[in-house]
């Protein structure tokens, strides 16, 4: 099977979706039903790869914000225990803020942003094979989230 027509059809589908039309390839005699189905498969793989990229970027955003919060110099005139608590509060606030930014970028609630960041951290740091499967399109976001949730206690 020639992937070029399927890819061209996938691009046409993306353009059609972004343009708001719903008559995808209705009058086009060159595009076969098989190519349309293949385009759906390619778009699904693209969604999975995009999810993996989002997870990796979300982990990086949170890690950067936490690193910046940890690097802030503590006050010299307070005792070590107070400085440690202040640093812990600063780090927690930075983490919440970064998760909120990720949630806004994904157009989701802060809770779902936290779930996504938690899943991303587990995939990137603890489950590299599952992350690679998500990135390649062999696994979708729902299944990856299920794997992370079900193996969290192991």
Tab-separated table of N, CA and C in Angstrom:
chain	number	residue	atom	x	y	z
A	1	UNK	N	0.838	-1.185	0.000
A	1	UNK	CA	0.000	0.000	0.000
A	1	UNK	C	0.879	1.243	0.000
A	2	UNK	N	0.547	2.180	-0.806
A	2	UNK	CA	1.293	3.420	-0.897
A	2	UNK	C	0.865	4.353	0.230
A	3	UNK	N	1.798	4.735	1.144
A	3	UNK	CA	1.401	5.569	2.269
A	3	UNK	C	1.169	7.030	1.894
A	4	UNK	N	1.620	7.444	0.725
A	4	UNK	CA	1.488	8.850	0.353
A	4	UNK	C	0.027	9.286	0.250
A	5	UNK	N	-0.860	8.531	-0.422
A	5	UNK	CA	-2.258	8.957	-0.434
A	5	UNK	C	-2.860	9.009	0.965
A	6	UNK	N	-2.501	8.050	1.825
A	6	UNK	CA	-3.026	8.058	3.180
A	6	UNK	C	-2.528	9.277	3.942
A	7	UNK	N	-1.257	9.603	3.775
A	7	UNK	CA	-0.706	10.770	4.433
A	7	UNK	C	-1.346	12.039	3.897
A	8	UNK	N	-1.505	12.105	2.580
A	8	UNK	CA	-2.160	13.271	1.995
A	8	UNK	C	-3.584	13.394	2.506
A	9	UNK	N	-4.265	12.245	2.634
A	9	UNK	CA	-5.624	12.267	3.153
A	9	UNK	C	-5.626	12.674	4.625
A	10	UNK	N	-4.617	12.213	5.389
A	10	UNK	CA	-4.529	12.616	6.791
A	10	UNK	C	-4.339	14.121	6.910
A	11	UNK	N	-3.486	14.671	6.064
A	11	UNK	CA	-3.293	16.114	6.072
A	11	UNK	C	-4.577	16.843	5.672
A	12	UNK	N	-5.287	16.289	4.701
A	12	UNK	CA	-6.566	16.885	4.304
A	12	UNK	C	-7.566	16.825	5.451
A	13	UNK	N	-7.547	15.727	6.200
A	13	UNK	CA	-8.435	15.606	7.354
A	13	UNK	C	-8.081	16.652	8.401
A	14	UNK	N	-6.782	16.805	8.681
A	14	UNK	CA	-6.355	17.799	9.661
A	14	UNK	C	-6.763	19.199	9.212
A	15	UNK	N	-6.516	19.514	7.951
A	15	UNK	CA	-6.913	20.835	7.434
A	15	UNK	C	-8.418	21.019	7.520
A	16	UNK	N	-9.164	19.971	7.205
A	16	UNK	CA	-10.614	20.052	7.244
A	16	UNK	C	-11.106	20.254	8.677
A	17	UNK	N	-10.504	19.526	9.605
A	17	UNK	CA	-10.902	19.664	11.003
A	17	UNK	C	-10.582	21.066	11.508
A	18	UNK	N	-9.397	21.546	11.198
A	18	UNK	CA	-9.011	22.873	11.652
A	18	UNK	C	-9.851	23.955	10.990
A	19	UNK	N	-10.309	23.687	9.774
A	19	UNK	CA	-11.153	24.646	9.071
A	19	UNK	C	-12.616	24.557	9.458
A	20	UNK	N	-12.988	23.501	10.170
A	20	UNK	CA	-14.346	23.370	10.653
A	20	UNK	C	-15.295	22.680	9.692
A	21	UNK	N	-14.807	22.111	8.593
A	21	UNK	CA	-15.700	21.414	7.673
A	21	UNK	C	-15.816	19.956	8.068
A	22	UNK	N	-16.903	19.320	7.658
A	22	UNK	CA	-17.113	17.920	8.018
A	22	UNK	C	-17.230	17.011	6.809
A	23	UNK	N	-17.192	17.558	5.592
A	23	UNK	CA	-17.325	16.722	4.396
A	23	UNK	C	-15.945	16.312	3.884
A	24	UNK	N	-15.267	15.464	4.647
A	24	UNK	CA	-13.893	15.066	4.358
A	24	UNK	C	-13.877	14.088	3.198
A	25	UNK	N	-13.342	14.508	2.086
A	25	UNK	CA	-13.170	13.629	0.939
A	25	UNK	C	-14.466	13.117	0.353
A	26	UNK	N	-15.573	13.816	0.567
A	26	UNK	CA	-16.856	13.314	0.107
A	26	UNK	C	-16.934	13.254	-1.415
A	27	UNK	N	-16.409	14.258	-2.096
A	27	UNK	CA	-16.520	14.277	-3.550
A	27	UNK	C	-15.248	13.874	-4.260
A	28	UNK	N	-14.252	13.446	-3.537
A	28	UNK	CA	-12.961	13.114	-4.127
A	28	UNK	C	-12.971	11.642	-4.545
A	29	UNK	N	-12.893	11.391	-5.829
A	29	UNK	CA	-12.932	10.014	-6.335
A	29	UNK	C	-11.581	9.318	-6.231
A	30	UNK	N	-10.486	10.078	-6.079
A	30	UNK	CA	-9.149	9.504	-6.037
A	30	UNK	C	-8.878	8.841	-4.688
A	31	UNK	N	-9.458	9.366	-3.621
A	31	UNK	CA	-9.199	8.854	-2.279
A	31	UNK	C	-10.087	7.636	-2.026
A	32	UNK	N	-9.449	6.518	-1.702
A	32	UNK	CA	-10.205	5.286	-1.463
A	32	UNK	C	-10.591	5.193	0.015
A	33	UNK	N	-11.503	4.291	0.271
A	33	UNK	CA	-11.928	4.043	1.645
A	33	UNK	C	-10.758	3.528	2.482
A	34	UNK	N	-9.929	2.715	1.875
A	34	UNK	CA	-8.751	2.179	2.555
A	34	UNK	C	-7.807	3.313	2.962
A	35	UNK	N	-7.632	4.292	2.082
A	35	UNK	CA	-6.772	5.431	2.405
A	35	UNK	C	-7.360	6.261	3.539
A	36	UNK	N	-8.664	6.392	3.566
A	36	UNK	CA	-9.303	7.130	4.657
A	36	UNK	C	-9.065	6.434	6.000
A	37	UNK	N	-9.223	5.125	6.011
A	37	UNK	CA	-8.999	4.368	7.243
A	37	UNK	C	-7.537	4.465	7.660
A	38	UNK	N	-6.643	4.381	6.702
A	38	UNK	CA	-5.210	4.527	6.996
A	38	UNK	C	-4.917	5.926	7.535
A	39	UNK	N	-5.585	6.925	7.016
A	39	UNK	CA	-5.409	8.292	7.516
A	39	UNK	C	-5.860	8.388	8.968
A	40	UNK	N	-6.949	7.703	9.301
A	40	UNK	CA	-7.409	7.688	10.691
A	40	UNK	C	-6.343	7.063	11.581
A	41	UNK	N	-5.749	5.975	11.114
A	41	UNK	CA	-4.691	5.303	11.878
A	41	UNK	C	-3.483	6.224	12.064
A	42	UNK	N	-3.093	6.922	11.005
A	42	UNK	CA	-1.966	7.853	11.097
A	42	UNK	C	-2.264	8.990	12.073
A	43	UNK	N	-3.478	9.491	12.033
A	43	UNK	CA	-3.856	10.553	12.959
A	43	UNK	C	-3.860	10.048	14.398
A	44	UNK	N	-4.281	8.816	14.606
A	44	UNK	CA	-4.258	8.236	15.951
A	44	UNK	C	-2.819	8.100	16.446
A	45	UNK	N	-1.920	7.650	15.574
A	45	UNK	CA	-0.502	7.574	15.937
A	45	UNK	C	0.050	8.959	16.258
A	46	UNK	N	-0.386	9.955	15.507
A	46	UNK	CA	0.039	11.331	15.754
A	46	UNK	C	-0.451	11.805	17.119
A	47	UNK	N	-1.684	11.478	17.469
A	47	UNK	CA	-2.208	11.842	18.791
A	47	UNK	C	-1.386	11.194	19.901
A	48	UNK	N	-1.048	9.928	19.731
A	48	UNK	CA	-0.270	9.221	20.747
A	48	UNK	C	1.122	9.829	20.894
A	49	UNK	N	1.764	10.123	19.773
A	49	UNK	CA	3.092	10.741	19.816
A	49	UNK	C	3.017	12.138	20.434
A	50	UNK	N	1.943	12.869	20.133
A	50	UNK	CA	1.762	14.194	20.724
A	50	UNK	C	1.560	14.091	22.231
A	51	UNK	N	0.839	13.079	22.675
A	51	UNK	CA	0.646	12.864	24.108
A	51	UNK	C	1.979	12.590	24.797
A	52	UNK	N	2.817	11.773	24.172
A	52	UNK	CA	4.134	11.484	24.737
A	52	UNK	C	4.988	12.750	24.806
A	53	UNK	N	4.927	13.549	23.748
A	53	UNK	CA	5.684	14.803	23.745
A	53	UNK	C	5.156	15.751	24.822
A	54	UNK	N	3.842	15.813	24.984
A	54	UNK	CA	3.260	16.657	26.031
A	54	UNK	C	3.703	16.188	27.410
A	55	UNK	N	3.717	14.883	27.632
A	55	UNK	CA	4.128	14.348	28.931
A	55	UNK	C	5.575	14.717	29.230
A	56	UNK	N	6.421	14.564	28.233
A	56	UNK	CA	7.839	14.891	28.417
A	56	UNK	C	8.028	16.383	28.695
A	57	UNK	N	7.307	17.215	27.969
A	57	UNK	CA	7.395	18.661	28.184
A	57	UNK	C	6.819	19.065	29.538
A	58	UNK	N	5.729	18.431	29.944
A	58	UNK	CA	5.128	18.747	31.239
A	58	UNK	C	6.091	18.429	32.374
A	59	UNK	N	6.759	17.290	32.285
A	59	UNK	CA	7.748	16.919	33.297
A	59	UNK	C	8.875	17.944	33.331
A	60	UNK	N	9.305	18.404	32.174
A	60	UNK	CA	10.376	19.403	32.104
A	60	UNK	C	9.927	20.741	32.691
A	61	UNK	N	8.688	21.141	32.426
A	61	UNK	CA	8.166	22.410	32.965
A	61	UNK	C	8.154	22.365	34.487
A	62	UNK	N	7.629	21.278	35.045
A	62	UNK	CA	7.556	21.156	36.501
A	62	UNK	C	8.958	21.089	37.102
A	63	UNK	N	9.841	20.323	36.503
A	63	UNK	CA	11.210	20.209	37.019
A	63	UNK	C	11.924	21.560	37.003
A	64	UNK	N	11.711	22.328	35.956
A	64	UNK	CA	12.349	23.650	35.872
A	64	UNK	C	11.826	24.579	36.965
A	65	UNK	N	10.512	24.626	37.142
A	65	UNK	CA	9.933	25.510	38.163
A	65	UNK	C	10.407	25.111	39.554
A	66	UNK	N	10.476	23.812	39.830
A	66	UNK	CA	10.930	23.335	41.131
A	66	UNK	C	12.408	23.677	41.322
A	67	UNK	N	13.216	23.516	40.288
A	67	UNK	CA	14.645	23.847	40.391
A	67	UNK	C	14.853	25.331	40.658
A	68	UNK	N	14.057	26.162	40.008
A	68	UNK	CA	14.162	27.608	40.243
A	68	UNK	C	13.780	27.932	41.683
A	69	UNK	N	12.720	27.295	42.185
A	69	UNK	CA	12.288	27.544	43.559
A	69	UNK	C	13.331	27.059	44.566
A	70	UNK	N	13.993	25.954	44.272
A	70	UNK	CA	15.022	25.439	45.180
A	70	UNK	C	16.279	26.301	45.161
A	71	UNK	N	16.522	26.973	44.046
A	71	UNK	CA	17.742	27.769	43.907
A	71	UNK	C	17.642	29.126	44.583
A	72	UNK	N	16.450	29.556	44.942
A	72	UNK	CA	16.290	30.851	45.589
A	72	UNK	C	17.010	30.829	46.928
A	73	UNK	N	17.820	31.853	47.174
A	73	UNK	CA	18.614	31.914	48.399
A	73	UNK	C	17.701	32.080	49.614
A	74	UNK	N	18.008	31.344	50.662
A	74	UNK	CA	17.260	31.455	51.912
A	74	UNK	C	17.744	32.657	52.705
A	75	UNK	N	16.854	33.163	53.569
A	75	UNK	CA	17.253	34.273	54.444
A	75	UNK	C	18.324	33.802	55.421
A	76	UNK	N	19.282	34.666	55.672
A	76	UNK	CA	20.410	34.309	56.516
A	76	UNK	C	20.052	34.428	57.997
A	77	UNK	N	19.117	35.302	58.348
A	77	UNK	CA	18.847	35.592	59.747
A	77	UNK	C	17.820	34.660	60.397
A	78	UNK	N	17.397	33.598	59.727
A	78	UNK	CA	16.447	32.663	60.325
A	78	UNK	C	17.147	31.341	60.597
A	79	UNK	N	16.576	30.566	61.510
A	79	UNK	CA	17.204	29.288	61.841
A	79	UNK	C	17.000	28.271	60.714
A	80	UNK	N	17.714	27.183	60.790
A	80	UNK	CA	17.735	26.187	59.712
A	80	UNK	C	16.374	25.520	59.531
A	81	UNK	N	15.680	25.249	60.639
A	81	UNK	CA	14.377	24.582	60.532
A	81	UNK	C	13.357	25.483	59.836
A	82	UNK	N	13.347	26.733	60.169
A	82	UNK	CA	12.425	27.691	59.539
A	82	UNK	C	12.760	27.857	58.057
A	83	UNK	N	14.043	27.911	57.749
A	83	UNK	CA	14.459	28.041	56.350
A	83	UNK	C	14.074	26.800	55.555
A	84	UNK	N	14.195	25.633	56.176
A	84	UNK	CA	13.822	24.394	55.510
A	84	UNK	C	12.327	24.349	55.225
A	85	UNK	N	11.514	24.773	56.183
A	85	UNK	CA	10.056	24.805	55.961
A	85	UNK	C	9.687	25.811	54.882
A	86	UNK	N	10.354	26.966	54.890
A	86	UNK	CA	10.077	27.981	53.872
A	86	UNK	C	10.443	27.465	52.478
A	87	UNK	N	11.549	26.763	52.405
A	87	UNK	CA	11.966	26.202	51.118
A	87	UNK	C	10.981	25.141	50.650
A	88	UNK	N	10.509	24.302	51.553
A	88	UNK	CA	9.534	23.267	51.198
A	88	UNK	C	8.232	23.901	50.703
A	89	UNK	N	7.796	24.973	51.368
A	89	UNK	CA	6.577	25.684	50.920
A	89	UNK	C	6.783	26.305	49.546
A	90	UNK	N	7.962	26.891	49.343
A	90	UNK	CA	8.276	27.527	48.062
A	90	UNK	C	8.288	26.489	46.931
A	91	UNK	N	8.858	25.331	47.194
A	91	UNK	CA	8.921	24.266	46.191
A	91	UNK	C	7.516	23.733	45.899
A	92	UNK	N	6.721	23.534	46.936
A	92	UNK	CA	5.350	23.041	46.736
A	92	UNK	C	4.520	24.044	45.941
A	93	UNK	N	4.699	25.315	46.248
A	93	UNK	CA	3.970	26.364	45.515
A	93	UNK	C	4.414	26.404	44.051
A	94	UNK	N	5.705	26.258	43.807
A	94	UNK	CA	6.217	26.253	42.428
A	94	UNK	C	5.691	25.047	41.663
A	95	UNK	N	5.630	23.900	42.317
A	95	UNK	CA	5.111	22.693	41.674
A	95	UNK	C	3.634	22.858	41.321
A	96	UNK	N	2.849	23.365	42.272
A	96	UNK	CA	1.425	23.608	42.001
A	96	UNK	C	1.236	24.587	40.862
A	97	UNK	N	2.054	25.621	40.839
A	97	UNK	CA	1.968	26.623	39.780
A	97	UNK	C	2.289	26.017	38.418
A	98	UNK	N	3.335	25.217	38.359
A	98	UNK	CA	3.719	24.583	37.094
A	98	UNK	C	2.639	23.617	36.621
A	99	UNK	N	2.065	22.851	37.548
A	99	UNK	CA	0.983	21.934	37.187
A	99	UNK	C	-0.215	22.726	36.676
A	100	UNK	N	-0.495	23.856	37.302
A	100	UNK	CA	-1.582	24.716	36.826
A	100	UNK	C	-1.322	25.233	35.421
A	101	UNK	N	-0.077	25.588	35.134
A	101	UNK	CA	0.269	26.042	33.781
A	101	UNK	C	0.069	24.934	32.757
A	102	UNK	N	0.466	23.714	33.114
A	102	UNK	CA	0.278	22.571	32.216
A	102	UNK	C	-1.212	22.335	31.991
A	103	UNK	N	-1.983	22.409	33.062
A	103	UNK	CA	-3.431	22.201	32.947
A	103	UNK	C	-4.062	23.255	32.035
A	104	UNK	N	-3.666	24.502	32.194
A	104	UNK	CA	-4.193	25.559	31.323
A	104	UNK	C	-3.806	25.321	29.871
A	105	UNK	N	-2.583	24.901	29.644
A	105	UNK	CA	-2.132	24.644	28.275
A	105	UNK	C	-2.916	23.504	27.643
A	106	UNK	N	-3.306	22.515	28.460
A	106	UNK	CA	-4.086	21.384	27.948
A	106	UNK	C	-5.594	21.643	27.997
A	107	UNK	N	-5.971	22.809	28.504
A	107	UNK	CA	-7.385	23.187	28.647
A	107	UNK	C	-8.132	22.198	29.539
A	108	UNK	N	-7.506	21.901	30.671
A	108	UNK	CA	-8.063	20.969	31.633
A	108	UNK	C	-8.071	21.613	33.013
A	109	UNK	N	-8.719	20.945	33.953
A	109	UNK	CA	-8.749	21.427	35.328
A	109	UNK	C	-7.373	21.221	35.975
A	110	UNK	N	-7.092	21.968	37.036
A	110	UNK	CA	-5.825	21.739	37.735
A	110	UNK	C	-5.673	20.307	38.242
A	111	UNK	N	-6.780	19.694	38.652
A	111	UNK	CA	-6.710	18.296	39.097
A	111	UNK	C	-6.247	17.390	37.960
A	112	UNK	N	-6.861	17.528	36.788
A	112	UNK	CA	-6.468	16.690	35.652
A	112	UNK	C	-5.043	17.020	35.202
A	113	UNK	N	-4.624	18.266	35.363
A	113	UNK	CA	-3.236	18.620	35.080
A	113	UNK	C	-2.280	17.879	35.994
A	114	UNK	N	-2.666	17.764	37.283
A	114	UNK	CA	-1.851	17.017	38.232
A	114	UNK	C	-1.797	15.538	37.901
A	115	UNK	N	-2.927	14.992	37.468
A	115	UNK	CA	-2.962	13.588	37.059
A	115	UNK	C	-2.045	13.382	35.858
A	116	UNK	N	-2.113	14.312	34.890
A	116	UNK	CA	-1.287	14.184	33.692
A	116	UNK	C	0.201	14.312	34.030
A	117	UNK	N	0.551	15.270	34.875
A	117	UNK	CA	1.958	15.441	35.254
A	117	UNK	C	2.446	14.214	36.023
A	118	UNK	N	1.618	13.693	36.915
A	118	UNK	CA	1.999	12.481	37.644
A	118	UNK	C	2.220	11.312	36.710
A	119	UNK	N	1.315	11.173	35.726
A	119	UNK	CA	1.479	10.109	34.738
A	119	UNK	C	2.760	10.340	33.939
A	120	UNK	N	2.995	11.571	33.532
A	120	UNK	CA	4.197	11.886	32.760
A	120	UNK	C	5.472	11.594	33.523
A	121	UNK	N	5.493	11.958	34.817
A	121	UNK	CA	6.678	11.677	35.631
A	121	UNK	C	6.910	10.178	35.765
A	122	UNK	N	5.834	9.427	35.959
A	122	UNK	CA	5.983	7.976	36.060
A	122	UNK	C	6.480	7.393	34.745
A	123	UNK	N	5.932	7.846	33.632
A	123	UNK	CA	6.345	7.319	32.337
A	123	UNK	C	7.796	7.672	32.023
A	124	UNK	N	8.147	8.929	32.215
A	124	UNK	CA	9.486	9.391	31.837
A	124	UNK	C	10.563	8.803	32.753
A	125	UNK	N	10.301	8.773	34.063
A	125	UNK	CA	11.343	8.366	35.008
A	125	UNK	C	11.320	6.886	35.377
A	126	UNK	N	10.132	6.274	35.397
A	126	UNK	CA	10.033	4.920	35.925
A	126	UNK	C	9.628	3.862	34.897
A	127	UNK	N	9.002	4.267	33.807
A	127	UNK	CA	8.464	3.301	32.844
A	127	UNK	C	8.899	3.648	31.418
A	128	UNK	N	10.190	3.559	31.123
A	128	UNK	CA	10.668	3.983	29.806
A	128	UNK	C	10.119	3.147	28.647
A	129	UNK	N	9.865	1.872	28.869
A	129	UNK	CA	9.329	1.035	27.779
A	129	UNK	C	7.891	1.431	27.454
A	130	UNK	N	7.100	1.709	28.476
A	130	UNK	CA	5.732	2.166	28.264
A	130	UNK	C	5.735	3.529	27.575
A	131	UNK	N	6.654	4.393	27.983
A	131	UNK	CA	6.774	5.706	27.354
A	131	UNK	C	7.155	5.570	25.882
A	132	UNK	N	8.065	4.663	25.579
A	132	UNK	CA	8.453	4.437	24.186
A	132	UNK	C	7.286	3.891	23.372
A	133	UNK	N	6.474	3.025	23.979
A	133	UNK	CA	5.295	2.498	23.276
A	133	UNK	C	4.287	3.610	22.999
A	134	UNK	N	4.124	4.516	23.950
A	134	UNK	CA	3.228	5.665	23.741
A	134	UNK	C	3.763	6.562	22.636
A	135	UNK	N	5.050	6.788	22.662
A	135	UNK	CA	5.681	7.653	21.663
A	135	UNK	C	5.579	7.077	20.258
A	136	UNK	N	5.641	5.752	20.144
A	136	UNK	CA	5.595	5.110	18.827
A	136	UNK	C	4.174	4.911	18.314
A	137	UNK	N	3.192	5.101	19.181
A	137	UNK	CA	1.808	4.916	18.759
A	137	UNK	C	1.282	3.526	19.041
A	138	UNK	N	2.078	2.667	19.669
A	138	UNK	CA	1.623	1.321	20.000
A	138	UNK	C	0.679	1.319	21.192
A	139	UNK	N	0.664	2.410	21.935
A	139	UNK	CA	-0.137	2.546	23.142
A	139	UNK	C	-0.785	3.918	23.124
A	140	UNK	N	-2.047	4.018	23.548
A	140	UNK	CA	-2.672	5.338	23.593
A	140	UNK	C	-2.630	5.896	25.020
A	141	UNK	N	-3.049	7.150	25.176
A	141	UNK	CA	-2.952	7.821	26.468
A	141	UNK	C	-3.764	7.107	27.545
A	142	UNK	N	-4.948	6.651	27.194
A	142	UNK	CA	-5.803	5.969	28.172
A	142	UNK	C	-5.124	4.714	28.701
A	143	UNK	N	-4.570	3.922	27.802
A	143	UNK	CA	-3.917	2.679	28.223
A	143	UNK	C	-2.643	2.964	29.019
A	144	UNK	N	-1.903	3.990	28.619
A	144	UNK	CA	-0.703	4.355	29.369
A	144	UNK	C	-1.074	4.807	30.776
A	145	UNK	N	-2.129	5.606	30.900
A	145	UNK	CA	-2.588	6.065	32.217
A	145	UNK	C	-3.028	4.871	33.069
A	146	UNK	N	-3.706	3.912	32.443
A	146	UNK	CA	-4.140	2.719	33.170
A	146	UNK	C	-2.940	1.918	33.666
A	147	UNK	N	-1.940	1.760	32.825
A	147	UNK	CA	-0.737	1.037	33.239
A	147	UNK	C	-0.038	1.739	34.413
A	148	UNK	N	0.063	3.054	34.330
A	148	UNK	CA	0.694	3.810	35.400
A	148	UNK	C	-0.095	3.644	36.692
A	149	UNK	N	-1.427	3.777	36.604
A	149	UNK	CA	-2.265	3.666	37.793
A	149	UNK	C	-2.184	2.273	38.424
A	150	UNK	N	-2.231	1.236	37.582
A	150	UNK	CA	-2.277	-0.129	38.103
A	150	UNK	C	-0.922	-0.623	38.614
A	151	UNK	N	0.156	-0.016	38.185
A	151	UNK	CA	1.479	-0.448	38.635
A	151	UNK	C	2.076	0.501	39.660
A	152	UNK	N	1.327	1.481	40.097
A	152	UNK	CA	1.860	2.486	41.023
A	152	UNK	C	2.263	1.879	42.361
A	153	UNK	N	1.583	0.849	42.789
A	153	UNK	CA	1.857	0.267	44.102
A	153	UNK	C	2.953	-0.793	44.065
A	154	UNK	N	3.467	-1.112	42.903
A	154	UNK	CA	4.492	-2.170	42.830
A	154	UNK	C	5.856	-1.661	43.202
